[in-house]
Amino acid sequence: MKKVRKFDAVPKLNGSYKFLDDYTRPNLLYGGFLYAKFHHGKLKQIKFPKKFSKDEFTIVSYKDILGENIVPEPENDQPFLVEQEVMHYGQIILGIAHPNKKKLKQFIDNIEVEYEEMPAITDIEECLSDENNVFGRVLEIKHPAEIGNTSHLIHTKRIYRTPHQEQAYLETQAMLAEYDKEKKEIFVLGTMQCPFFVKSALDAIFGDTIHNSVVETSEGIGGGFGGKEDFPNIIAGITALLAYKSGRPVKTVLDREDDIQITTKRHPSRVEVESYTDPITHKIRKLNIDYRLDAGAFQTLSPVVLSRGVLHASSGYAVEDCYIKGRLFRSNTPSNGAFRGFGAPQALFAIESHIDNVAAQLGIDPYTLRKKNILKIGKEFPTSQPIIENHLEDCLEKVIEISDYHEKYREYKQWNLEHKVKKGIGLSLGLHGGGYTGNGEKILNSKIKLVIEKNADINIYVANTDMGQGAHTTLAQMVDEAIEHPHNKTRVVIPNTNKAPNSGPTVASRTIYIVGNMLRNLIKEVKKELGFDNLETYVKAHQADFPREFRSLFKPDPQAIFDDETYKGVAYKDYSWAACVVEITYDPTTYEINLEKCWNVLDIGETVNPEIARGQVEGGVVQALGWGLSEFFYKKGFGRKQGFTDYTMLTSRDIPELNIEFIHTDNPIPKGLGEIPMDYPAPALRNAFLNATGVGIDEIPLTPEKIFANLEEK
Amino acid sequence: MIALKFTVNQQDIEITVPDSMRLLDILREELNLTGTKEGCGIGECGACTVIMDGAAVNSCLILAEQCQGSRVETVENLEKDKILSQLQEAFLENGAVQCGFCTPGMLMSAKALLAQNPHPSLEEIKTALEGNLCRCTGYVPIIESVQKAAEKLGKDAK
Ligand code: FES
Ligand code: FES
């Protein structure tokens, strides 16, 4: 637990670190996409603008696809390019390339697409309330118990809604592709989270026409958050097809507007929560949750998001009789995808808001209700997975203490009676299972490789990318610290599918938790096998043996068994835990909320690099508060968001004072970190507004317009 | 086409470019100074911020002719500039760099602030950085870094 600087901070600070658009090639073409600007319809004709000579442009349609027109995904239902029927706004029809960026844009802007319009679902509410609109598997978690007569229990039934969220990574999606005719090899360089996903997309789109595909990431990856998990497959596939057809290197860099219009977003949700609570003991006896996500036009990876959503739906509470149902709904909007939290933020927004609604109905404070029902040793999750630690309760107690919650809770009640500008304090709990769900890690079967060089440098070969979260620094640090090797002698080699074994995608808070632990174990085994104390001395004495390569495979825990059919068993071996308090002020004349303070206590196990860990929490919390306060992608009557002009994220002026503490850091395992800070803050903000005004709004974001509309209703 | 004479990082530049070319493209494509980034192209994100005649500007909104005779400063000037290198130090020290895509723009906005106002208040710092979006850090360590750099520069000046 030392302070180790990020290896890439200096080149990022002097502008020398290369992001995808900073690369060029001789003879380069620029790539772009023609995409549908309507929601649903049959293509009739594409008219190219007469003032351009079409021959100057390389154009690919689905007919140019040499393999399959299906993007590899957990659910293979999305084409790379439209064939006849456009299923959603933003669906890509053609890939186009030209040596001049400006000309390319003008050409694409002037193409006319004729189509026959078909009925479309574009409104989130319309999508999520129509039970005939379900697609894919219905998930159920059943934890039944006979609780007898419910007539004396307090019945609470509410519907919670969350909107799309735009990833808004500062670097837009971008790929550079080259085709080597001799070797029949496609090379793709790009900004991405999952090089092996992109490789499988290339293999799918080219089929047997190529002998090999190689994928490498650019030096810098300007943020990902899940947005660069699966969509890069499409950009890479089409860009590579353009390179193949033109015989020249092609670079596609999305404009911000295009990126916002066509890439994946966080799934909008509608979650109905129904509870029965004992008015005397304050125990929630029975809980029914109906969890719905708008998947967009195709399922792609939504079934996996749904799975994580239902598994987090009851949050940190033990309820005897619990039933959770999860379903995906179809709409004619772009497929929604991975985004930090992966279904958990929607789940937690619902249940953590519900807890405050129940507390209000019982006339008790929200802390007491949480405390009475919190998960602890002896209790179990709805999947029957036993709870093995009381760390969630420790997070709760700590956050209450450091935020002075009880005192403020009392004080603000009085304050609000006497003042026009209101004060509010809100509480929430959070949890996040690390790594792939259920048997996912077993199936992924990750592989890693280390090379000890002649000068005792250690090169780490993994497929996991550093998109700013500091993963490469932390991974190298874990290896160094395991054998007390100097910090400047270990590095992660830029991920390349020809060099690195497949250590799995950079998702699900698994990079440090899974891959880091594997690396640490491997280097410890190497140390034991070779029998050295100091690696540098050893290598000097055994020069002939080096460079030498070491590999290992993921070893699943035989105890961790999950039944994917019944949804019973160990869904996640290790959970991270959190508790949060948000303080706001609210001005009833402008309907505006001001974020004042946000206290976070987390158990993420060992914090390998405390500064990087803090950074993850700061960034995640602000992203979550933005989602709760101001971000929404589109809504009936508003239209789609066009770019940063109308998509309002928090700026430096809007952020609250943040307070972050990690507890139980003596755990030898660094658990999942990246996602949990996104999961829990939004309901704490919403609960703070309830505390300030007595009005519980069950939908985010809490924009002045929404607050006004809700107050009018009351 | 327009024939331009201006300076970038104290170097005289003479170059002929299309009238419609943006300063951002002149820097990135003509002068190969790729440290300045494009995040939106419409003046909303601040990733392309450079300093022009002492003021922080969005280089995606500056057209070629506006560069005529100006003094432009980019992140590549870091080593030669005291305020900038102090800021870099502080960003490094405080973990203010995550993906790094917003970083050059942040540095330039902060440098313009400190050059005009060596002892800014917290509110003044927040306001100066308001036009620079960062999706990774939550702004906290960036704001702290600017505060620390200002303190350090203040001390050194004494
Ligand atoms: S690129 Fe200039 S402000 Fe965003
Ligand atoms: S560090 Fe990634 S956008 Fe600021």
PDB file of C-alpha atoms in Angstrom, chain A residues 547-635:
ATOM      1  CA  PRO A 547      14.182 -13.875 -21.111  1.00  0.00           C
ATOM      2  CA  ARG A 548      11.785 -16.425 -19.734  1.00  0.00           C
ATOM      3  CA  GLU A 549       8.038 -16.669 -20.031  1.00  0.00           C
ATOM      4  CA  PHE A 550       5.526 -17.738 -17.374  1.00  0.00           C
ATOM      5  CA  ARG A 551       1.819 -18.357 -17.844  1.00  0.00           C
ATOM      6  CA  SER A 552      -1.179 -19.239 -15.756  1.00  0.00           C
ATOM      7  CA  LEU A 553      -4.876 -19.956 -15.984  1.00  0.00           C
ATOM      8  CA  PHE A 554      -7.799 -18.808 -13.880  1.00  0.00           C
ATOM      9  CA  LYS A 555      -8.576 -21.256 -11.106  1.00  0.00           C
ATOM     10  CA  PRO A 556     -12.232 -21.191 -10.151  1.00  0.00           C
ATOM     11  CA  ASP A 557     -13.240 -21.726  -6.532  1.00  0.00           C
ATOM     12  CA  PRO A 558     -14.889 -25.163  -6.424  1.00  0.00           C
ATOM     13  CA  GLN A 559     -17.133 -23.946  -3.575  1.00  0.00           C
ATOM     14  CA  ALA A 560     -18.642 -21.124  -5.590  1.00  0.00           C
ATOM     15  CA  ILE A 561     -21.477 -22.777  -7.448  1.00  0.00           C
ATOM     16  CA  PHE A 562     -24.303 -20.969  -9.168  1.00  0.00           C
ATOM     17  CA  ASP A 563     -27.254 -22.576 -10.901  1.00  0.00           C
ATOM     18  CA  ASP A 564     -28.095 -20.480 -13.918  1.00  0.00           C
ATOM     19  CA  GLU A 565     -31.473 -22.194 -14.364  1.00  0.00           C
ATOM     20  CA  THR A 566     -32.866 -21.663 -10.872  1.00  0.00           C
ATOM     21  CA  TYR A 567     -30.805 -18.579  -9.963  1.00  0.00           C
ATOM     22  CA  LYS A 568     -29.671 -20.219  -6.767  1.00  0.00           C
ATOM     23  CA  GLY A 569     -26.215 -20.255  -5.278  1.00  0.00           C
ATOM     24  CA  VAL A 570     -23.172 -18.002  -5.238  1.00  0.00           C
ATOM     25  CA  ALA A 571     -23.820 -15.231  -7.752  1.00  0.00           C
ATOM     26  CA  TYR A 572     -20.621 -13.385  -6.835  1.00  0.00           C
ATOM     27  CA  LYS A 573     -17.901 -14.750  -4.631  1.00  0.00           C
ATOM     28  CA  ASP A 574     -16.879 -11.361  -3.259  1.00  0.00           C
ATOM     29  CA  TYR A 575     -19.067  -8.320  -2.802  1.00  0.00           C
ATOM     30  CA  SER A 576     -17.878  -4.780  -2.311  1.00  0.00           C
ATOM     31  CA  TRP A 577     -19.994  -2.789   0.128  1.00  0.00           C
ATOM     32  CA  ALA A 578     -20.768   0.888   0.552  1.00  0.00           C
ATOM     33  CA  ALA A 579     -22.851   3.411   2.422  1.00  0.00           C
ATOM     34  CA  CYS A 580     -23.433   6.994   1.429  1.00  0.00           C
ATOM     35  CA  VAL A 581     -24.849  10.220   2.788  1.00  0.00           C
ATOM     36  CA  VAL A 582     -25.704  13.140   0.531  1.00  0.00           C
ATOM     37  CA  GLU A 583     -26.487  16.627   1.762  1.00  0.00           C
ATOM     38  CA  ILE A 584     -28.283  19.148  -0.388  1.00  0.00           C
ATOM     39  CA  THR A 585     -29.903  22.520  -0.261  1.00  0.00           C
ATOM     40  CA  TYR A 586     -33.030  23.171  -2.249  1.00  0.00           C
ATOM     41  CA  ASP A 587     -34.325  26.511  -3.400  1.00  0.00           C
ATOM     42  CA  PRO A 588     -38.116  26.398  -3.886  1.00  0.00           C
ATOM     43  CA  THR A 589     -38.115  29.611  -5.927  1.00  0.00           C
ATOM     44  CA  THR A 590     -35.918  28.160  -8.688  1.00  0.00           C
ATOM     45  CA  TYR A 591     -36.735  24.461  -8.048  1.00  0.00           C
ATOM     46  CA  GLU A 592     -33.005  23.899  -8.002  1.00  0.00           C
ATOM     47  CA  ILE A 593     -31.039  21.417  -5.949  1.00  0.00           C
ATOM     48  CA  ASN A 594     -27.516  22.267  -4.845  1.00  0.00           C
ATOM     49  CA  LEU A 595     -25.189  19.408  -4.008  1.00  0.00           C
ATOM     50  CA  GLU A 596     -23.437  20.304  -0.763  1.00  0.00           C
ATOM     51  CA  LYS A 597     -21.647  17.245   0.596  1.00  0.00           C
ATOM     52  CA  CYS A 598     -21.321  13.576  -0.137  1.00  0.00           C
ATOM     53  CA  TRP A 599     -19.871  11.081   2.336  1.00  0.00           C
ATOM     54  CA  ASN A 600     -18.803   7.652   1.139  1.00  0.00           C
ATOM     55  CA  VAL A 601     -17.629   4.673   3.146  1.00  0.00           C
ATOM     56  CA  LEU A 602     -16.596   1.649   1.141  1.00  0.00           C
ATOM     57  CA  ASP A 603     -15.268  -1.817   1.701  1.00  0.00           C
ATOM     58  CA  ILE A 604     -13.423  -2.789  -1.461  1.00  0.00           C
ATOM     59  CA  GLY A 605     -10.986  -5.022   0.396  1.00  0.00           C
ATOM     60  CA  GLU A 606      -7.331  -4.191  -0.054  1.00  0.00           C
ATOM     61  CA  THR A 607      -6.754  -0.806  -1.684  1.00  0.00           C
ATOM     62  CA  VAL A 608      -3.644  -1.590  -3.726  1.00  0.00           C
ATOM     63  CA  ASN A 609      -3.127   2.007  -4.757  1.00  0.00           C
ATOM     64  CA  PRO A 610      -5.148   4.263  -2.450  1.00  0.00           C
ATOM     65  CA  GLU A 611      -4.829   7.320  -4.672  1.00  0.00           C
ATOM     66  CA  ILE A 612      -6.124   5.471  -7.722  1.00  0.00           C
ATOM     67  CA  ALA A 613      -8.903   3.938  -5.614  1.00  0.00           C
ATOM     68  CA  ARG A 614      -9.982   7.371  -4.385  1.00  0.00           C
ATOM     69  CA  GLY A 615      -9.976   8.605  -7.963  1.00  0.00           C
ATOM     70  CA  GLN A 616     -12.332   5.831  -8.986  1.00  0.00           C
ATOM     71  CA  VAL A 617     -14.735   6.744  -6.208  1.00  0.00           C
ATOM     72  CA  GLU A 618     -14.598  10.475  -6.934  1.00  0.00           C
ATOM     73  CA  GLY A 619     -15.237   9.969 -10.637  1.00  0.00           C
ATOM     74  CA  GLY A 620     -17.957   7.362 -10.149  1.00  0.00           C
ATOM     75  CA  VAL A 621     -19.805   9.365  -7.526  1.00  0.00           C
ATOM     76  CA  VAL A 622     -19.886  12.497  -9.661  1.00  0.00           C
ATOM     77  CA  GLN A 623     -21.104  10.452 -12.643  1.00  0.00           C
ATOM     78  CA  ALA A 624     -23.858   9.009 -10.455  1.00  0.00           C
ATOM     79  CA  LEU A 625     -24.888  12.370  -9.023  1.00  0.00           C
ATOM     80  CA  GLY A 626     -25.072  13.758 -12.555  1.00  0.00           C
ATOM     81  CA  TRP A 627     -27.360  10.886 -13.518  1.00  0.00           C
ATOM     82  CA  GLY A 628     -29.532  11.696 -10.522  1.00  0.00           C
ATOM     83  CA  LEU A 629     -29.565  15.433 -10.998  1.00  0.00           C
ATOM     84  CA  SER A 630     -29.350  16.515 -14.609  1.00  0.00           C
ATOM     85  CA  GLU A 631     -28.451  13.924 -17.203  1.00  0.00           C
ATOM     86  CA  PHE A 632     -31.016  12.466 -19.490  1.00  0.00           C
ATOM     87  CA  PHE A 633     -30.698  11.356 -23.016  1.00  0.00           C
ATOM     88  CA  TYR A 634     -34.104  11.854 -24.483  1.00  0.00           C
ATOM     89  CA  LYS A 635     -37.713  11.883 -23.587  1.00  0.00           C
TER      90      LYS A 635
END
